Amino acid sequence: PMDMTKIATCVRSFSLSNGRLIGANKRLLGYALRKGSMRVTLKGEGGSSLVLTGHGSEVVDFMFSPAEESLLARICADGSVRVWRVTGDAKELKGDATDTSKLDNEYRGLTWHPTTKELLLIRSKGLDLVTVNQQNEWAVVESFALTGDGEIQHAEFSPDGKRIAFVTNKPEVGICTVSDMKLMATKPVKCQGSAVLARIMWKQITQHADGPSVIVTAVAHKDENDGSMLELWEGSSLTSLASLAILAGDQQAQLTSLEWIPGGYNLVLMGYRSLDPQDNEDDNGVLCVHVRAPVQNG
């Protein structure tokens, strides 16, 4: 059996630039509010909560650190980044803003390293790997610069944290190393033209640390009539394994979000919106894609 509890109503305008607006770890639940603010709640009945105050620009992406559950990072529409440390108990939560004054680029997204306190910040023309220095400031330690006329839309660490995969609006998929941020390979993504939105995941498909991994790219085409394209890549050689054009009923479906269901079933969840012939929003929903393509070790 399943039941549902409403947590909050947050009035937000729809935007394809939005990343994660809700998130959770074993202890905390967070979601974006208006004007750059966020609410963080301690899990459990009667858990305490607090509001992390913003400065007017809407939150477009945020994530809890998987390596340290008290750390929360967010990006706002103006490109600013903020990192909080959330501590406390059932009686009271406390949020302390850490020093991000050295991070003055305009960022569009973020993702945490899976095992360390390193944070990857996404720029339109590059990636910045940041961590806390001896002065307790968040600072850039390595950077990757994208050449050509494309812009990076999304990026994610490999499951072992040694490489980074990214996808551009050309669209192309690429891999670089974490240690020195050097480009290893790029490949064109199957599509009907340029991408208005692209998302990427890099997931382990078995419970073994040295088992195979796959990269999943999803592209929403600039022309809404072309719908979206899902593509599966082998994790080490960046070989394309399979692709799927995404449709929803009789209407073309435009990608809004992408997620992987853990547990060995190789299921991809893709949020979508579908448009009627008059370009009105006709439907919003979730598609579940079962990946049956053979995967080599990567």
PDB file of C-alpha atoms in Angstrom:
ATOM      1  CA  PRO A   1       0.000   0.000   0.000  1.00  0.00           C
ATOM      2  CA  MET A   2       0.994   3.597  -0.585  1.00  0.00           C
ATOM      3  CA  ASP A   3      -0.184   6.857   0.871  1.00  0.00           C
ATOM      4  CA  MET A   4       0.711  10.489   0.270  1.00  0.00           C
ATOM      5  CA  THR A   5       1.362  13.494   2.483  1.00  0.00           C
ATOM      6  CA  LYS A   6       1.526  17.042   1.153  1.00  0.00           C
ATOM      7  CA  ILE A   7       4.607  18.867   2.461  1.00  0.00           C
ATOM      8  CA  ALA A   8       4.291  22.311   0.902  1.00  0.00           C
ATOM      9  CA  THR A   9       2.996  24.353  -2.021  1.00  0.00           C
ATOM     10  CA  CYS A  10       5.749  26.231  -3.866  1.00  0.00           C
ATOM     11  CA  VAL A  11       4.598  28.511  -6.689  1.00  0.00           C
ATOM     12  CA  ARG A  12       7.270  28.393  -9.392  1.00  0.00           C
ATOM     13  CA  SER A  13       7.209  29.185 -13.102  1.00  0.00           C
ATOM     14  CA  PHE A  14       8.159  26.270 -15.350  1.00  0.00           C
ATOM     15  CA  SER A  15      11.607  26.526 -16.906  1.00  0.00           C
ATOM     16  CA  LEU A  16      13.670  24.022 -18.857  1.00  0.00           C
ATOM     17  CA  SER A  17      16.749  25.449 -17.105  1.00  0.00           C
ATOM     18  CA  ASN A  18      15.564  24.103 -13.747  1.00  0.00           C
ATOM     19  CA  GLY A  19      17.607  21.247 -12.342  1.00  0.00           C
ATOM     20  CA  ARG A  20      16.901  19.567  -8.999  1.00  0.00           C
ATOM     21  CA  LEU A  21      14.430  21.565  -6.909  1.00  0.00           C
ATOM     22  CA  ILE A  22      13.866  18.829  -4.307  1.00  0.00           C
ATOM     23  CA  GLY A  23      16.350  16.505  -2.636  1.00  0.00           C
ATOM     24  CA  ALA A  24      16.993  14.309   0.382  1.00  0.00           C
ATOM     25  CA  ASN A  25      19.574  12.189   2.152  1.00  0.00           C
ATOM     26  CA  LYS A  26      19.251   9.735   5.064  1.00  0.00           C
ATOM     27  CA  ARG A  27      18.652  12.574   7.534  1.00  0.00           C
ATOM     28  CA  LEU A  28      17.379  15.683   5.752  1.00  0.00           C
ATOM     29  CA  LEU A  29      14.778  16.711   3.172  1.00  0.00           C
ATOM     30  CA  GLY A  30      15.112  19.968   1.206  1.00  0.00           C
ATOM     31  CA  TYR A  31      13.157  21.872  -1.421  1.00  0.00           C
ATOM     32  CA  ALA A  32      13.412  25.223  -3.189  1.00  0.00           C
ATOM     33  CA  LEU A  33      11.183  28.150  -2.250  1.00  0.00           C
ATOM     34  CA  ARG A  34      10.745  31.526  -3.951  1.00  0.00           C
ATOM     35  CA  LYS A  35      13.444  34.212  -4.331  1.00  0.00           C
ATOM     36  CA  GLY A  36      16.439  31.928  -3.802  1.00  0.00           C
ATOM     37  CA  SER A  37      15.385  30.541  -0.433  1.00  0.00           C
ATOM     38  CA  MET A  38      15.202  26.867   0.575  1.00  0.00           C
ATOM     39  CA  ARG A  39      13.517  24.914   3.332  1.00  0.00           C
ATOM     40  CA  VAL A  40      15.368  22.042   5.008  1.00  0.00           C
ATOM     41  CA  THR A  41      13.491  19.626   7.279  1.00  0.00           C
ATOM     42  CA  LEU A  42      14.729  16.856   9.553  1.00  0.00           C
ATOM     43  CA  LYS A  43      13.146  13.571   8.493  1.00  0.00           C
ATOM     44  CA  GLY A  44      10.610  11.944  10.783  1.00  0.00           C
ATOM     45  CA  GLU A  45       7.358  12.964  12.393  1.00  0.00           C
ATOM     46  CA  GLY A  46       7.648  16.320  14.130  1.00  0.00           C
ATOM     47  CA  GLY A  47      11.113  16.967  12.726  1.00  0.00           C
ATOM     48  CA  SER A  48      12.463  20.501  12.999  1.00  0.00           C
ATOM     49  CA  SER A  49      12.976  22.689   9.938  1.00  0.00           C
ATOM     50  CA  LEU A  50      14.607  25.933   8.869  1.00  0.00           C
ATOM     51  CA  VAL A  51      14.589  28.317   5.908  1.00  0.00           C
ATOM     52  CA  LEU A  52      17.906  29.119   4.231  1.00  0.00           C
ATOM     53  CA  THR A  53      17.363  32.690   3.045  1.00  0.00           C
ATOM     54  CA  GLY A  54      18.199  33.667  -0.525  1.00  0.00           C
ATOM     55  CA  HIS A  55      18.843  37.027  -2.183  1.00  0.00           C
ATOM     56  CA  GLY A  56      16.081  37.266  -4.769  1.00  0.00           C
ATOM     57  CA  SER A  57      17.190  35.043  -7.657  1.00  0.00           C
ATOM     58  CA  GLU A  58      15.363  31.708  -8.017  1.00  0.00           C
ATOM     59  CA  VAL A  59      17.086  28.414  -7.151  1.00  0.00           C
ATOM     60  CA  VAL A  60      17.697  26.364 -10.320  1.00  0.00           C
ATOM     61  CA  ASP A  61      19.700  23.433  -8.905  1.00  0.00           C
ATOM     62  CA  PHE A  62      20.698  22.039  -5.517  1.00  0.00           C
ATOM     63  CA  MET A  63      22.080  18.838  -4.011  1.00  0.00           C
ATOM     64  CA  PHE A  64      23.095  17.328  -0.678  1.00  0.00           C
ATOM     65  CA  SER A  65      26.655  15.994  -0.510  1.00  0.00           C
ATOM     66  CA  PRO A  66      26.707  12.163  -0.532  1.00  0.00           C
ATOM     67  CA  ALA A  67      30.056  12.205   1.336  1.00  0.00           C
ATOM     68  CA  GLU A  68      28.964  14.539   4.167  1.00  0.00           C
ATOM     69  CA  GLU A  69      25.216  14.714   4.781  1.00  0.00           C
ATOM     70  CA  SER A  70      25.319  18.114   6.508  1.00  0.00           C
ATOM     71  CA  LEU A  71      26.541  19.908   3.336  1.00  0.00           C
ATOM     72  CA  LEU A  72      24.042  21.384   0.879  1.00  0.00           C
ATOM     73  CA  ALA A  73      24.934  23.373  -2.258  1.00  0.00           C
ATOM     74  CA  ARG A  74      22.656  25.388  -4.521  1.00  0.00           C
ATOM     75  CA  ILE A  75      22.854  27.417  -7.740  1.00  0.00           C
ATOM     76  CA  CYS A  76      20.549  30.374  -8.471  1.00  0.00           C
ATOM     77  CA  ALA A  77      19.368  31.792 -11.792  1.00  0.00           C
ATOM     78  CA  ASP A  78      21.897  34.648 -11.540  1.00  0.00           C
ATOM     79  CA  GLY A  79      24.741  32.070 -11.573  1.00  0.00           C
ATOM     80  CA  SER A  80      25.681  32.435  -7.903  1.00  0.00           C
ATOM     81  CA  VAL A  81      26.620  29.448  -5.755  1.00  0.00           C
ATOM     82  CA  ARG A  82      26.082  28.983  -2.029  1.00  0.00           C
ATOM     83  CA  VAL A  83      27.070  26.090   0.259  1.00  0.00           C
ATOM     84  CA  TRP A  84      25.475  25.591   3.689  1.00  0.00           C
ATOM     85  CA  ARG A  85      26.292  23.285   6.578  1.00  0.00           C
ATOM     86  CA  VAL A  86      23.055  22.148   8.247  1.00  0.00           C
ATOM     87  CA  THR A  87      23.345  20.780  11.799  1.00  0.00           C
ATOM     88  CA  GLY A  88      21.026  20.235  14.751  1.00  0.00           C
ATOM     89  CA  ASP A  89      18.436  17.808  16.068  1.00  0.00           C
ATOM     90  CA  ALA A  90      14.682  17.304  16.337  1.00  0.00           C
ATOM     91  CA  LYS A  91      14.364  20.437  18.486  1.00  0.00           C
ATOM     92  CA  GLU A  92      16.263  22.838  16.243  1.00  0.00           C
ATOM     93  CA  LEU A  93      18.143  22.887  12.942  1.00  0.00           C
ATOM     94  CA  LYS A  94      20.878  25.432  12.227  1.00  0.00           C
ATOM     95  CA  GLY A  95      22.187  26.463   8.811  1.00  0.00           C
ATOM     96  CA  ASP A  96      25.605  28.101   8.507  1.00  0.00           C
ATOM     97  CA  ALA A  97      26.637  29.601   5.155  1.00  0.00           C
ATOM     98  CA  THR A  98      30.203  28.715   4.204  1.00  0.00           C
ATOM     99  CA  ASP A  99      32.585  31.063   2.379  1.00  0.00           C
ATOM    100  CA  THR A 100      31.968  30.918  -1.386  1.00  0.00           C
ATOM    101  CA  SER A 101      33.222  34.451  -2.141  1.00  0.00           C
ATOM    102  CA  LYS A 102      36.003  33.141  -4.426  1.00  0.00           C
ATOM    103  CA  LEU A 103      33.465  31.390  -6.708  1.00  0.00           C
ATOM    104  CA  ASP A 104      32.580  34.376  -8.881  1.00  0.00           C
ATOM    105  CA  ASN A 105      31.809  32.694 -12.235  1.00  0.00           C
ATOM    106  CA  GLU A 106      28.250  32.377 -13.495  1.00  0.00           C
ATOM    107  CA  TYR A 107      27.247  28.762 -12.923  1.00  0.00           C
ATOM    108  CA  ARG A 108      24.248  26.857 -14.290  1.00  0.00           C
ATOM    109  CA  GLY A 109      24.425  23.582 -12.360  1.00  0.00           C
ATOM    110  CA  LEU A 110      26.338  21.450  -9.875  1.00  0.00           C
ATOM    111  CA  THR A 111      27.018  17.919  -8.701  1.00  0.00           C
ATOM    112  CA  TRP A 112      28.918  16.559  -5.690  1.00  0.00           C
ATOM    113  CA  HIS A 113      31.756  14.036  -5.847  1.00  0.00           C
ATOM    114  CA  PRO A 114      30.420  10.623  -4.692  1.00  0.00           C
ATOM    115  CA  THR A 115      33.026  10.040  -1.962  1.00  0.00           C
ATOM    116  CA  THR A 116      34.780  13.362  -1.172  1.00  0.00           C
ATOM    117  CA  LYS A 117      33.749  16.939  -0.308  1.00  0.00           C
ATOM    118  CA  GLU A 118      34.685  18.125  -3.818  1.00  0.00           C
ATOM    119  CA  LEU A 119      31.970  19.974  -5.732  1.00  0.00           C
ATOM    120  CA  LEU A 120      31.719  20.208  -9.535  1.00  0.00           C
ATOM    121  CA  LEU A 121      30.290  23.515 -10.787  1.00  0.00           C
ATOM    122  CA  ILE A 122      29.014  23.738 -14.365  1.00  0.00           C
ATOM    123  CA  ARG A 123      29.640  26.797 -16.571  1.00  0.00           C
ATOM    124  CA  SER A 124      28.390  27.212 -20.130  1.00  0.00           C
ATOM    125  CA  LYS A 125      31.976  26.907 -21.434  1.00  0.00           C
ATOM    126  CA  GLY A 126      33.613  24.776 -18.773  1.00  0.00           C
ATOM    127  CA  LEU A 127      33.687  22.909 -15.470  1.00  0.00           C
ATOM    128  CA  ASP A 128      35.204  23.984 -12.132  1.00  0.00           C
ATOM    129  CA  LEU A 129      36.193  21.456  -9.469  1.00  0.00           C
ATOM    130  CA  VAL A 130      36.105  23.207  -6.080  1.00  0.00           C
ATOM    131  CA  THR A 131      36.898  22.272  -2.491  1.00  0.00           C
ATOM    132  CA  VAL A 132      37.580  23.938   0.868  1.00  0.00           C
ATOM    133  CA  ASN A 133      41.128  25.373   1.235  1.00  0.00           C
ATOM    134  CA  GLN A 134      43.187  25.956   4.391  1.00  0.00           C
ATOM    135  CA  GLN A 135      41.457  29.317   4.907  1.00  0.00           C
ATOM    136  CA  ASN A 136      38.113  27.481   5.013  1.00  0.00           C
ATOM    137  CA  GLU A 137      37.084  29.026   1.671  1.00  0.00           C
ATOM    138  CA  TRP A 138      35.587  27.193  -1.285  1.00  0.00           C
ATOM    139  CA  ALA A 139      38.065  27.633  -4.136  1.00  0.00           C
ATOM    140  CA  VAL A 140      38.685  26.200  -7.612  1.00  0.00           C
ATOM    141  CA  VAL A 141      41.373  23.489  -7.690  1.00  0.00           C
ATOM    142  CA  GLU A 142      40.988  22.279 -11.305  1.00  0.00           C
ATOM    143  CA  SER A 143      39.126  23.555 -14.376  1.00  0.00           C
ATOM    144  CA  PHE A 144      38.092  22.217 -17.768  1.00  0.00           C
ATOM    145  CA  ALA A 145      37.532  24.607 -20.681  1.00  0.00           C
ATOM    146  CA  LEU A 146      35.211  23.616 -23.516  1.00  0.00           C
ATOM    147  CA  THR A 147      36.390  24.590 -27.000  1.00  0.00           C
ATOM    148  CA  GLY A 148      34.149  25.182 -29.998  1.00  0.00           C
ATOM    149  CA  ASP A 149      30.701  26.708 -30.197  1.00  0.00           C
ATOM    150  CA  GLY A 150      28.802  24.352 -27.882  1.00  0.00           C
ATOM    151  CA  GLU A 151      27.722  24.991 -24.283  1.00  0.00           C
ATOM    152  CA  ILE A 152      27.782  22.471 -21.430  1.00  0.00           C
ATOM    153  CA  GLN A 153      24.265  21.678 -20.246  1.00  0.00           C
ATOM    154  CA  HIS A 154      24.893  19.059 -17.558  1.00  0.00           C
ATOM    155  CA  ALA A 155      27.681  16.940 -16.037  1.00  0.00           C
ATOM    156  CA  GLU A 156      28.107  14.039 -13.608  1.00  0.00           C
ATOM    157  CA  PHE A 157      30.903  12.083 -11.924  1.00  0.00           C
ATOM    158  CA  SER A 158      31.551   8.446 -12.742  1.00  0.00           C
ATOM    159  CA  PRO A 159      30.501   6.022  -9.959  1.00  0.00           C
ATOM    160  CA  ASP A 160      34.143   5.690  -8.810  1.00  0.00           C
ATOM    161  CA  GLY A 161      34.646   9.475  -8.875  1.00  0.00           C
ATOM    162  CA  LYS A 162      37.670   9.331 -11.204  1.00  0.00           C
ATOM    163  CA  ARG A 163      36.062  10.758 -14.362  1.00  0.00           C
ATOM    164  CA  ILE A 164      33.414  13.290 -15.353  1.00  0.00           C
ATOM    165  CA  ALA A 165      30.891  12.957 -18.181  1.00  0.00           C
ATOM    166  CA  PHE A 166      29.261  16.034 -19.682  1.00  0.00           C
ATOM    167  CA  VAL A 167      26.734  16.782 -22.416  1.00  0.00           C
ATOM    168  CA  THR A 168      26.491  19.919 -24.575  1.00  0.00           C
ATOM    169  CA  ASN A 169      23.740  21.545 -26.626  1.00  0.00           C
ATOM    170  CA  LYS A 170      25.440  20.667 -29.970  1.00  0.00           C
ATOM    171  CA  PRO A 171      24.715  17.980 -28.714  1.00  0.00           C
ATOM    172  CA  GLU A 172      27.902  16.070 -27.815  1.00  0.00           C
ATOM    173  CA  VAL A 173      28.846  13.819 -24.929  1.00  0.00           C
ATOM    174  CA  GLY A 174      32.356  13.974 -23.476  1.00  0.00           C
ATOM    175  CA  ILE A 175      34.534  12.499 -20.721  1.00  0.00           C
ATOM    176  CA  CYS A 176      37.378  14.172 -18.821  1.00  0.00           C
ATOM    177  CA  THR A 177      39.544  13.042 -15.919  1.00  0.00           C
ATOM    178  CA  VAL A 178      39.050  14.373 -12.385  1.00  0.00           C
ATOM    179  CA  SER A 179      42.758  14.392 -11.468  1.00  0.00           C
ATOM    180  CA  ASP A 180      43.825  16.927 -14.128  1.00  0.00           C
ATOM    181  CA  MET A 181      40.538  17.714 -15.963  1.00  0.00           C
ATOM    182  CA  LYS A 182      41.963  16.574 -19.327  1.00  0.00           C
ATOM    183  CA  LEU A 183      39.566  15.634 -22.107  1.00  0.00           C
ATOM    184  CA  MET A 184      39.541  11.893 -22.885  1.00  0.00           C
ATOM    185  CA  ALA A 185      36.911  11.619 -25.632  1.00  0.00           C
ATOM    186  CA  THR A 186      33.862  13.266 -27.215  1.00  0.00           C
ATOM    187  CA  LYS A 187      31.111  11.760 -29.361  1.00  0.00           C
ATOM    188  CA  PRO A 188      28.096  13.266 -31.150  1.00  0.00           C
ATOM    189  CA  VAL A 189      24.716  12.502 -29.608  1.00  0.00           C
ATOM    190  CA  LYS A 190      21.936  11.286 -31.893  1.00  0.00           C
ATOM    191  CA  CYS A 191      19.359  14.038 -32.407  1.00  0.00           C
ATOM    192  CA  GLN A 192      17.238  15.893 -34.946  1.00  0.00           C
ATOM    193  CA  GLY A 193      19.114  19.190 -34.539  1.00  0.00           C
ATOM    194  CA  SER A 194      20.365  21.348 -31.678  1.00  0.00           C
ATOM    195  CA  ALA A 195      19.286  20.726 -28.086  1.00  0.00           C
ATOM    196  CA  VAL A 196      17.330  23.136 -25.919  1.00  0.00           C
ATOM    197  CA  LEU A 197      18.001  20.901 -22.900  1.00  0.00           C
ATOM    198  CA  ALA A 198      20.342  17.970 -22.272  1.00  0.00           C
ATOM    199  CA  ARG A 199      20.791  15.803 -19.187  1.00  0.00           C
ATOM    200  CA  ILE A 200      23.313  13.085 -18.340  1.00  0.00           C
ATOM    201  CA  MET A 201      23.718  10.257 -15.797  1.00  0.00           C
ATOM    202  CA  TRP A 202      26.585   7.852 -15.094  1.00  0.00           C
ATOM    203  CA  LYS A 203      25.468   4.800 -13.156  1.00  0.00           C
ATOM    204  CA  GLN A 204      26.831   1.482 -11.920  1.00  0.00           C
ATOM    205  CA  ILE A 205      24.546  -1.286 -13.145  1.00  0.00           C
ATOM    206  CA  THR A 206      25.712  -3.974 -10.671  1.00  0.00           C
ATOM    207  CA  GLN A 207      26.502  -3.993  -6.960  1.00  0.00           C
ATOM    208  CA  HIS A 208      30.210  -4.660  -7.648  1.00  0.00           C
ATOM    209  CA  ALA A 209      32.573  -1.675  -7.487  1.00  0.00           C
ATOM    210  CA  ASP A 210      34.502  -2.899 -10.550  1.00  0.00           C
ATOM    211  CA  GLY A 211      31.357  -3.851 -12.480  1.00  0.00           C
ATOM    212  CA  PRO A 212      30.086  -2.242 -15.671  1.00  0.00           C
ATOM    213  CA  SER A 213      28.788   1.306 -15.749  1.00  0.00           C
ATOM    214  CA  VAL A 214      26.697   3.131 -18.308  1.00  0.00           C
ATOM    215  CA  ILE A 215      26.232   6.760 -19.305  1.00  0.00           C
ATOM    216  CA  VAL A 216      22.714   7.883 -20.194  1.00  0.00           C
ATOM    217  CA  THR A 217      22.123  11.059 -22.205  1.00  0.00           C
ATOM    218  CA  ALA A 218      18.727  12.631 -22.807  1.00  0.00           C
ATOM    219  CA  VAL A 219      18.168  15.496 -25.238  1.00  0.00           C
ATOM    220  CA  ALA A 220      15.117  17.715 -25.714  1.00  0.00           C
ATOM    221  CA  HIS A 221      15.260  19.103 -29.245  1.00  0.00           C
ATOM    222  CA  LYS A 222      15.120  22.826 -29.927  1.00  0.00           C
ATOM    223  CA  ASP A 223      12.219  22.190 -32.303  1.00  0.00           C
ATOM    224  CA  GLU A 224       9.493  20.918 -29.950  1.00  0.00           C
ATOM    225  CA  ASN A 225       7.971  18.840 -32.761  1.00  0.00           C
ATOM    226  CA  ASP A 226      11.108  16.640 -32.753  1.00  0.00           C
ATOM    227  CA  GLY A 227      10.503  15.493 -29.160  1.00  0.00           C
ATOM    228  CA  SER A 228      13.399  13.970 -27.203  1.00  0.00           C
ATOM    229  CA  MET A 229      16.111  11.340 -27.644  1.00  0.00           C
ATOM    230  CA  LEU A 230      17.480   8.932 -25.027  1.00  0.00           C
ATOM    231  CA  GLU A 231      20.879   7.303 -25.679  1.00  0.00           C
ATOM    232  CA  LEU A 232      22.915   4.708 -23.756  1.00  0.00           C
ATOM    233  CA  TRP A 233      26.734   4.731 -23.750  1.00  0.00           C
ATOM    234  CA  GLU A 234      29.364   2.275 -22.519  1.00  0.00           C
ATOM    235  CA  GLY A 235      31.160   3.854 -19.563  1.00  0.00           C
ATOM    236  CA  SER A 236      34.839   3.573 -20.531  1.00  0.00           C
ATOM    237  CA  SER A 237      35.019   3.640 -24.343  1.00  0.00           C
ATOM    238  CA  LEU A 238      32.055   5.997 -24.857  1.00  0.00           C
ATOM    239  CA  THR A 239      30.581   3.578 -27.383  1.00  0.00           C
ATOM    240  CA  SER A 240      26.914   4.166 -28.204  1.00  0.00           C
ATOM    241  CA  LEU A 241      24.922   1.050 -27.249  1.00  0.00           C
ATOM    242  CA  ALA A 242      21.327   2.031 -27.982  1.00  0.00           C
ATOM    243  CA  SER A 243      19.045   5.004 -28.614  1.00  0.00           C
ATOM    244  CA  LEU A 244      15.340   5.647 -28.276  1.00  0.00           C
ATOM    245  CA  ALA A 245      13.117   8.441 -29.613  1.00  0.00           C
ATOM    246  CA  ILE A 246      10.721   9.464 -26.846  1.00  0.00           C
ATOM    247  CA  LEU A 247       7.013   9.846 -27.633  1.00  0.00           C
ATOM    248  CA  ALA A 248       4.022  10.157 -25.316  1.00  0.00           C
ATOM    249  CA  GLY A 249       0.817   8.912 -26.930  1.00  0.00           C
ATOM    250  CA  ASP A 250       0.190  10.833 -30.136  1.00  0.00           C
ATOM    251  CA  GLN A 251       2.170  13.868 -28.977  1.00  0.00           C
ATOM    252  CA  GLN A 252       5.901  14.525 -29.009  1.00  0.00           C
ATOM    253  CA  ALA A 253       7.304  14.562 -25.461  1.00  0.00           C
ATOM    254  CA  GLN A 254       9.844  17.155 -24.376  1.00  0.00           C
ATOM    255  CA  LEU A 255      12.322  16.094 -21.688  1.00  0.00           C
ATOM    256  CA  THR A 256      12.180  17.943 -18.354  1.00  0.00           C
ATOM    257  CA  SER A 257      14.137  15.647 -16.001  1.00  0.00           C
ATOM    258  CA  LEU A 258      16.047  12.365 -15.836  1.00  0.00           C
ATOM    259  CA  GLU A 259      16.621   9.821 -13.061  1.00  0.00           C
ATOM    260  CA  TRP A 260      17.866   6.248 -12.595  1.00  0.00           C
ATOM    261  CA  ILE A 261      16.079   3.643 -10.443  1.00  0.00           C
ATOM    262  CA  PRO A 262      18.694   1.709  -8.399  1.00  0.00           C
ATOM    263  CA  GLY A 263      18.349  -1.986  -7.665  1.00  0.00           C
ATOM    264  CA  GLY A 264      19.584  -3.847 -10.727  1.00  0.00           C
ATOM    265  CA  TYR A 265      16.544  -3.432 -12.980  1.00  0.00           C
ATOM    266  CA  ASN A 266      18.199  -0.837 -15.250  1.00  0.00           C
ATOM    267  CA  LEU A 267      15.217   1.500 -15.326  1.00  0.00           C
ATOM    268  CA  VAL A 268      15.394   5.135 -16.411  1.00  0.00           C
ATOM    269  CA  LEU A 269      12.727   7.642 -15.360  1.00  0.00           C
ATOM    270  CA  MET A 270      12.201  10.611 -17.662  1.00  0.00           C
ATOM    271  CA  GLY A 271       9.908  13.497 -16.766  1.00  0.00           C
ATOM    272  CA  TYR A 272       8.230  15.070 -19.790  1.00  0.00           C
ATOM    273  CA  ARG A 273       5.747  17.669 -20.961  1.00  0.00           C
ATOM    274  CA  SER A 274       3.715  17.135 -24.120  1.00  0.00           C
ATOM    275  CA  LEU A 275       2.419  19.915 -26.363  1.00  0.00           C
ATOM    276  CA  ASP A 276      -0.818  20.041 -28.325  1.00  0.00           C
ATOM    277  CA  PRO A 277      -0.904  21.456 -31.914  1.00  0.00           C
ATOM    278  CA  GLN A 278      -1.554  24.969 -30.575  1.00  0.00           C
ATOM    279  CA  ASP A 279       1.631  24.756 -28.452  1.00  0.00           C
ATOM    280  CA  ASN A 280      -0.313  24.734 -25.211  1.00  0.00           C
ATOM    281  CA  GLU A 281       0.971  22.462 -22.456  1.00  0.00           C
ATOM    282  CA  ASP A 282      -1.222  19.415 -22.915  1.00  0.00           C
ATOM    283  CA  ASP A 283       0.223  16.834 -20.561  1.00  0.00           C
ATOM    284  CA  ASN A 284       2.980  16.333 -18.010  1.00  0.00           C
ATOM    285  CA  GLY A 285       4.126  12.973 -16.767  1.00  0.00           C
ATOM    286  CA  VAL A 286       6.841  10.391 -16.194  1.00  0.00           C
ATOM    287  CA  LEU A 287       8.024   7.712 -18.594  1.00  0.00           C
ATOM    288  CA  CYS A 288       9.812   4.568 -17.390  1.00  0.00           C
ATOM    289  CA  VAL A 289      12.356   3.138 -19.842  1.00  0.00           C
ATOM    290  CA  HIS A 290      13.649  -0.431 -19.370  1.00  0.00           C
ATOM    291  CA  VAL A 291      17.233  -0.702 -20.651  1.00  0.00           C
ATOM    292  CA  ARG A 292      17.729  -4.149 -22.201  1.00  0.00           C
ATOM    293  CA  ALA A 293      20.829  -3.441 -24.305  1.00  0.00           C
ATOM    294  CA  PRO A 294      23.887  -5.615 -23.513  1.00  0.00           C
ATOM    295  CA  VAL A 295      26.537  -3.679 -21.599  1.00  0.00           C
ATOM    296  CA  GLN A 296      30.268  -4.388 -21.574  1.00  0.00           C
ATOM    297  CA  ASN A 297      32.505  -3.723 -18.571  1.00  0.00           C
ATOM    298  CA  GLY A 298      33.364  -0.022 -18.271  1.00  0.00           C
TER     299      GLY A 298
END
